[in-house]
PDB file of C-alpha atoms in Angstrom:
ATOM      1  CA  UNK A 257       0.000   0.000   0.000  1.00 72.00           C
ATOM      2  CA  UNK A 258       1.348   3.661  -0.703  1.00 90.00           C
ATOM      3  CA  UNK A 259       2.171   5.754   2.236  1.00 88.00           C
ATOM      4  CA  UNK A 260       0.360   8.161   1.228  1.00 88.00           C
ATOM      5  CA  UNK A 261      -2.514   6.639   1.473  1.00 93.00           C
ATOM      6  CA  UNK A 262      -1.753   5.079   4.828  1.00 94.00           C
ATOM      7  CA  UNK A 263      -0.923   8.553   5.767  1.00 92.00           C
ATOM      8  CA  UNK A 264      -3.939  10.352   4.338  1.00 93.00           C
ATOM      9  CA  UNK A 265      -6.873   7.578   6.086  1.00 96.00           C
ATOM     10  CA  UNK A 266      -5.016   7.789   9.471  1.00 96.00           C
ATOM     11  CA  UNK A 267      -5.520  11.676   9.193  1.00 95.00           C
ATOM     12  CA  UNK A 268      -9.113  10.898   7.603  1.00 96.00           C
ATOM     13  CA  UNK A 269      -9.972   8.289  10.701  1.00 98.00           C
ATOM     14  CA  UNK A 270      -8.442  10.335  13.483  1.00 98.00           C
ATOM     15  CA  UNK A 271     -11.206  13.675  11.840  1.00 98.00           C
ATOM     16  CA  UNK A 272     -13.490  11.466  11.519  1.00 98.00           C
ATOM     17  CA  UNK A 273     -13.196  10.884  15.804  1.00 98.00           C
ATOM     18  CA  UNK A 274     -13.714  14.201  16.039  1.00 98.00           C
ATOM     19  CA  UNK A 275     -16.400  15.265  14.071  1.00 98.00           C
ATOM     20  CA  UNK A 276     -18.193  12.190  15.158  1.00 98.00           C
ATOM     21  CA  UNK A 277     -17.753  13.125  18.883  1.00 98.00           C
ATOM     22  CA  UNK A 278     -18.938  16.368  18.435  1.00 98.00           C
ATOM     23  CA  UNK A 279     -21.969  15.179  16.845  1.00 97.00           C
ATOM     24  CA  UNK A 280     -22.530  12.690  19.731  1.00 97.00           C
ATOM     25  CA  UNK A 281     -22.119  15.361  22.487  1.00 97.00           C
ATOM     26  CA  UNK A 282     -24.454  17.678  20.409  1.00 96.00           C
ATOM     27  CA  UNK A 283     -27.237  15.155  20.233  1.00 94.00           C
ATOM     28  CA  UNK A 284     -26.605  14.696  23.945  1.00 93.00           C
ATOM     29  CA  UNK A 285     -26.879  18.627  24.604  1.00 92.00           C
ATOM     30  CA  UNK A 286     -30.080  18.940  22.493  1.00 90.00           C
ATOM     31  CA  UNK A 287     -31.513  15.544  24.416  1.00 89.00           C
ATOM     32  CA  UNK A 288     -30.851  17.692  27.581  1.00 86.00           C
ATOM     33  CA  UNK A 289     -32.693  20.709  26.936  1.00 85.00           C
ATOM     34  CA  UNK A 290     -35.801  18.814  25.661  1.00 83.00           C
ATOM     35  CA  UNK A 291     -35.506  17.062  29.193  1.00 81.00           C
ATOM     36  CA  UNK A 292     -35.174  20.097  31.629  1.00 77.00           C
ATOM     37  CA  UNK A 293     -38.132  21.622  28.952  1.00 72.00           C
ATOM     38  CA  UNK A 294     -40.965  22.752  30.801  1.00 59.00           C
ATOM     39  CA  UNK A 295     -43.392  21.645  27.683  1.00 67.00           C
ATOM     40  CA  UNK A 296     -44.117  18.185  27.099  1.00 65.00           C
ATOM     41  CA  UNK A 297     -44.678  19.158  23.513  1.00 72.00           C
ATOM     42  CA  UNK A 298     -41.322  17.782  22.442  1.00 77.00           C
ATOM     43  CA  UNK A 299     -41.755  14.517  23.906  1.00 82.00           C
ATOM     44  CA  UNK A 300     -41.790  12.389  20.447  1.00 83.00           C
ATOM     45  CA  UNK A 301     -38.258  14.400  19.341  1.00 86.00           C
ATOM     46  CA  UNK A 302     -37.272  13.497  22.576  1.00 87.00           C
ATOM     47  CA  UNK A 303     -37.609   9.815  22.052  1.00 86.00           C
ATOM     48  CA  UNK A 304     -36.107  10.323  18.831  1.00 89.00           C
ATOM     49  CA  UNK A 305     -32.679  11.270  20.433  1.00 89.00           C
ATOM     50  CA  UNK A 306     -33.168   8.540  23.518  1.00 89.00           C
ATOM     51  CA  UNK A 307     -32.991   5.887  20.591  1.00 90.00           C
ATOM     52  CA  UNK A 308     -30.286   7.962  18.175  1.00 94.00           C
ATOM     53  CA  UNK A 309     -28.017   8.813  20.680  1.00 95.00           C
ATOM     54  CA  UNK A 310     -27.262   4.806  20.874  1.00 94.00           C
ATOM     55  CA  UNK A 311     -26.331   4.927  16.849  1.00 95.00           C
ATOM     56  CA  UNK A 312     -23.887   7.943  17.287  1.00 97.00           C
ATOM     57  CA  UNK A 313     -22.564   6.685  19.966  1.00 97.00           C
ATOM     58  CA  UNK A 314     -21.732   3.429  17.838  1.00 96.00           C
ATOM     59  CA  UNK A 315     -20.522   5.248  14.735  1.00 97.00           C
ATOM     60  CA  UNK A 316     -18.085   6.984  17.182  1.00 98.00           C
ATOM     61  CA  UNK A 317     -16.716   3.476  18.335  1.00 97.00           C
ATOM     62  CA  UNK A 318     -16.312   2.855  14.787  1.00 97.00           C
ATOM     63  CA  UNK A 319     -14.519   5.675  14.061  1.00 98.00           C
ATOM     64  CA  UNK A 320     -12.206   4.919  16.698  1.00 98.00           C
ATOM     65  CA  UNK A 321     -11.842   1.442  15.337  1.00 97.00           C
ATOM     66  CA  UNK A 322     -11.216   2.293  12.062  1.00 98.00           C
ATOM     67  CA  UNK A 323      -8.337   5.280  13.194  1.00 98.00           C
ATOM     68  CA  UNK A 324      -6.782   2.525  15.535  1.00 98.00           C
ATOM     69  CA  UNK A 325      -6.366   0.074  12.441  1.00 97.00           C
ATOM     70  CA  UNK A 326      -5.270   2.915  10.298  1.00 97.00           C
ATOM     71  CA  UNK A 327      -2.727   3.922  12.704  1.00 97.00           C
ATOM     72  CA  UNK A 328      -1.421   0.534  13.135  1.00 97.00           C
ATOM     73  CA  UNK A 329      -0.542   0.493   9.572  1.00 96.00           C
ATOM     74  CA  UNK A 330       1.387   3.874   9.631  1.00 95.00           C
ATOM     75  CA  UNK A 331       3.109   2.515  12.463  1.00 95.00           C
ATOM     76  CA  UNK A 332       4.578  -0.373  10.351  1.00 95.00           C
ATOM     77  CA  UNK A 333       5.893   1.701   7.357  1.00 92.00           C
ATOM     78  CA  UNK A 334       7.151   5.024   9.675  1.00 89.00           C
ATOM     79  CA  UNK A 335       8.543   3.836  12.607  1.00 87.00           C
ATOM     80  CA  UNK A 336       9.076   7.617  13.552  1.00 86.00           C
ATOM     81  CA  UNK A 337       5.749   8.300  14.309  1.00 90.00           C
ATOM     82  CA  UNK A 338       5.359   4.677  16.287  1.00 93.00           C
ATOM     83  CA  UNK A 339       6.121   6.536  19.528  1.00 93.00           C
ATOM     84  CA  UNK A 340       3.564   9.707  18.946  1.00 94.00           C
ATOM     85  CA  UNK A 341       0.782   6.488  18.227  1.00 96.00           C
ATOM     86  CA  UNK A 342       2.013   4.732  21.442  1.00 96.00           C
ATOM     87  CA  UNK A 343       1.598   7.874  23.080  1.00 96.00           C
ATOM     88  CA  UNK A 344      -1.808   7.989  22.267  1.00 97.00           C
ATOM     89  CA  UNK A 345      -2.820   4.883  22.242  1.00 97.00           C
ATOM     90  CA  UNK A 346      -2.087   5.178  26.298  1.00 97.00           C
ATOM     91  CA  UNK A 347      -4.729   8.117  26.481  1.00 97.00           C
ATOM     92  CA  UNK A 348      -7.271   6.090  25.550  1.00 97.00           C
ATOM     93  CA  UNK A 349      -6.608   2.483  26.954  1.00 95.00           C
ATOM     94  CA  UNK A 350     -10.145   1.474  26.674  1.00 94.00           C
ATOM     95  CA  UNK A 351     -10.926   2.281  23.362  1.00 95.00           C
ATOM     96  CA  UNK A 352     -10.566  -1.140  21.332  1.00 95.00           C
ATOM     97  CA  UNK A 353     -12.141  -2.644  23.881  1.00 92.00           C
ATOM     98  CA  UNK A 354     -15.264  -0.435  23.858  1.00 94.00           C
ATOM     99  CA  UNK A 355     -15.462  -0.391  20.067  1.00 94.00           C
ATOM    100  CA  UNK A 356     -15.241  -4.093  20.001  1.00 93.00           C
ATOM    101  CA  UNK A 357     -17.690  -4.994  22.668  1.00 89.00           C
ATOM    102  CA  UNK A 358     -20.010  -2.598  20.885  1.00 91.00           C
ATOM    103  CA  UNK A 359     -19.921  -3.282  17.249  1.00 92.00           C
ATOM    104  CA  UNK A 360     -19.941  -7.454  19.402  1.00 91.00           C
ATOM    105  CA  UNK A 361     -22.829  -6.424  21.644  1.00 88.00           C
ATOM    106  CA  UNK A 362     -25.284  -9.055  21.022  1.00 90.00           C
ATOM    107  CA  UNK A 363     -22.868 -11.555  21.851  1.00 91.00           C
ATOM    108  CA  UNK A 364     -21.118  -9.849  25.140  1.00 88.00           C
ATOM    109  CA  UNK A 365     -24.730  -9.376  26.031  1.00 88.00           C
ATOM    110  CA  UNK A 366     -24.932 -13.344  26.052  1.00 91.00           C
ATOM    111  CA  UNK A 367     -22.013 -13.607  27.867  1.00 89.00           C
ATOM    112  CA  UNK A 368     -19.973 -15.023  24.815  1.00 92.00           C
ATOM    113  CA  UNK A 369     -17.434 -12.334  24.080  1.00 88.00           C
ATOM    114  CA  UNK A 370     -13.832 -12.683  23.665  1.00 90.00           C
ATOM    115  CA  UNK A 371     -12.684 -10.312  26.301  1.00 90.00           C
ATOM    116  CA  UNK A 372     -16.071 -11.224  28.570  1.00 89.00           C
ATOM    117  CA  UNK A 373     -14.314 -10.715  31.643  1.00 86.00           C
ATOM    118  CA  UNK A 374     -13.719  -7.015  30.711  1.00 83.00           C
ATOM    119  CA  UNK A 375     -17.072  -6.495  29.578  1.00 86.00           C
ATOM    120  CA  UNK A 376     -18.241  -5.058  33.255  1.00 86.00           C
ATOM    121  CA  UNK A 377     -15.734  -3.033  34.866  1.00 83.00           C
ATOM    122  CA  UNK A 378     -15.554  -0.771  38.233  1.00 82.00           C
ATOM    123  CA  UNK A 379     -15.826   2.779  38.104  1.00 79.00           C
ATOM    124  CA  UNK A 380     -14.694   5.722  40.514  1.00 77.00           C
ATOM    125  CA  UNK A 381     -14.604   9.656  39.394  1.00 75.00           C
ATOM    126  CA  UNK A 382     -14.009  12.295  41.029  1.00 74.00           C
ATOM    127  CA  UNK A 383     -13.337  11.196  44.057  1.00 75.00           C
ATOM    128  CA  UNK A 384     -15.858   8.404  44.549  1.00 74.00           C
ATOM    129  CA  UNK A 385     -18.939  11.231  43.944  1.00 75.00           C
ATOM    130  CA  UNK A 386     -19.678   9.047  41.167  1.00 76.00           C
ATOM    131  CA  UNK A 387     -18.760   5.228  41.396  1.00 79.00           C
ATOM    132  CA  UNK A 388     -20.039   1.921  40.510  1.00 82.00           C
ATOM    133  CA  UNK A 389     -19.941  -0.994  37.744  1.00 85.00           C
ATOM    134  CA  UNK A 390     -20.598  -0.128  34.100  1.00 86.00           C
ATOM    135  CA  UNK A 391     -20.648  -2.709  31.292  1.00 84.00           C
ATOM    136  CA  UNK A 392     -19.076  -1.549  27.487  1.00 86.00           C
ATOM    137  CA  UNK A 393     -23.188  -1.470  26.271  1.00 88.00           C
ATOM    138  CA  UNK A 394     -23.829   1.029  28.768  1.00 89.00           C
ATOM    139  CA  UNK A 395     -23.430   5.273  28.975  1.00 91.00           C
ATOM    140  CA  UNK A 396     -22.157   7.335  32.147  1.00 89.00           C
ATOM    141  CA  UNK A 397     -23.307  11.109  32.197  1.00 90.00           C
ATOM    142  CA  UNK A 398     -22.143  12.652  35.074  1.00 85.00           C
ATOM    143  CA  UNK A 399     -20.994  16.591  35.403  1.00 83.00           C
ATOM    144  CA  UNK A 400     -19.553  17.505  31.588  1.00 85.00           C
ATOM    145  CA  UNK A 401     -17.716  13.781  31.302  1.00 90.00           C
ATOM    146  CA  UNK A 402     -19.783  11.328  29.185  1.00 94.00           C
ATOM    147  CA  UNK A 403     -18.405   8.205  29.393  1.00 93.00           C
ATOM    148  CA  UNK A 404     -19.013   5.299  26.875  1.00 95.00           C
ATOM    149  CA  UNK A 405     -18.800   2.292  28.768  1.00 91.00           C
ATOM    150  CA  UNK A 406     -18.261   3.806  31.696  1.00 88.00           C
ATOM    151  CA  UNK A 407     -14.587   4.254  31.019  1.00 91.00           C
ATOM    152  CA  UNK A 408     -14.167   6.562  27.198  1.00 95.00           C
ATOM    153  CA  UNK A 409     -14.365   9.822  28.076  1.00 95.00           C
ATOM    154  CA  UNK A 410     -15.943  10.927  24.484  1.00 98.00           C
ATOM    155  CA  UNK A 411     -14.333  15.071  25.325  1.00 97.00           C
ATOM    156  CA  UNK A 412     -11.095  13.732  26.435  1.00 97.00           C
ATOM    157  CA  UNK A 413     -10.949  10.765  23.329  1.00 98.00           C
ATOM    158  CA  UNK A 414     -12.200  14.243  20.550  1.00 98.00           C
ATOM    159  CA  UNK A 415      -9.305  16.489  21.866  1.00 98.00           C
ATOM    160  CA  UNK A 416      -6.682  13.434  21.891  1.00 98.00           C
ATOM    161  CA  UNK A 417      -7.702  12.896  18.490  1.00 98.00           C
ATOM    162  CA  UNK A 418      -7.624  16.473  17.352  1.00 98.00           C
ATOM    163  CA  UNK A 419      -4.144  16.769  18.635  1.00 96.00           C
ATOM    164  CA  UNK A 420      -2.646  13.944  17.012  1.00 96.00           C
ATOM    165  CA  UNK A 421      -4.446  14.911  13.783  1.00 95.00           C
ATOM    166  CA  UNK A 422      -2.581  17.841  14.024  1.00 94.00           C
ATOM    167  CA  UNK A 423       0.764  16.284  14.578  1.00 92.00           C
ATOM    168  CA  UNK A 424       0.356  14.607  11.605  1.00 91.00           C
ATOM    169  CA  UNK A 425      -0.785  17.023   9.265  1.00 87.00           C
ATOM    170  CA  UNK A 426       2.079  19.311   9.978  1.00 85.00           C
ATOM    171  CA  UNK A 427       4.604  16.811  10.856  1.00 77.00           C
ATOM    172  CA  UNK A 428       7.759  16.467   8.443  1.00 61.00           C
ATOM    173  CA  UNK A 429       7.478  12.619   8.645  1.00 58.00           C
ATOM    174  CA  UNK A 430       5.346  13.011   5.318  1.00 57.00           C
ATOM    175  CA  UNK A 431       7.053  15.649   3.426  1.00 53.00           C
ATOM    176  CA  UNK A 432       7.747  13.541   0.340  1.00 52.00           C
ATOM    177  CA  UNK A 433       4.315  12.845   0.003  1.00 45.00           C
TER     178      UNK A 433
END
């Protein structure tokens, strides 16, 4: 495969996190203010987003996925860059996880997955004000951190991604592309 292709879909993976988290957290914001409404006449949009929400929250484990594979490659043909993906790769431990047990959630749910024994972990923010179990099919709101699984924080995974699509857009590693 040409590099520059490898190059060019990490880059396109790693935007598509981000726009893809943004559009989660904006479905999530207008979900909010049709719950603290006062009117109950937006109670069928409301729905609407209780079900959607689910499906972007999905296409954002894909995108993840999909970045994670693409970076894997550019790892293998730039060994330069290897340390900026290990880098973060440790921001977001739980991602491959989460986007497998997701786009695998029928059979986690029936207690068949491959990682099963990760499917339910414990959680504890800030400072045990919030703590409990969360399996990878469920969502955490709590303050401003929505967390996928109880464990992606979908902010912290869209500016992680941001940054390191930055890196590589301006980094010299591709200058004879």
């Amino acid at each position: 495969m040409e590099k520059w292709f490898i190059a060019a879909a990490s880059k396109q993976w790693l935007k598509a996190v981000v726009k893809q988290g943004e559009r989660l957290l904006e479905t999530h914001r207008n979900m909010n203010s049709l719950i603290f409404s006062s009117t109950t006449s937006h109670l069928e949009e409301l729905r609407d987003l209780q079900e959607w929400i689910r499906v972007e929250e999905h296409f954002f484990a894909i995108a993840i996925g999909k970045a994670l594979a693409w970076l894997d490659e550019l790892g293998k043909i730039e060994p330069l860059c290897q340390q900026h993906i290990d880098d973060f790769l440790k921001k977001i431990p739980h991602a491959k996880d989460i986007r497998n047990m997701r786009e695998h959630d029928v059979e986690y749910l029936q207690g068949k997955g491959r990682k099963q024994k990760n499917f339910t972990l414990d959680f504890n923010l800030y400072d045990g004000k919030a703590s409990g179990s969360a399996d990878a099919s469920s969502t955490i709101v709590f303050n401003n951190d929505y967390l996928i699984g109880g464990r992606l924080n979908v902010a912290e995974t869209i500016a992680f991604a941001d940054e390191f699509y930055e890196l590589l857009r301006y980094n010299n590693y591709f200058s004879d592309l």
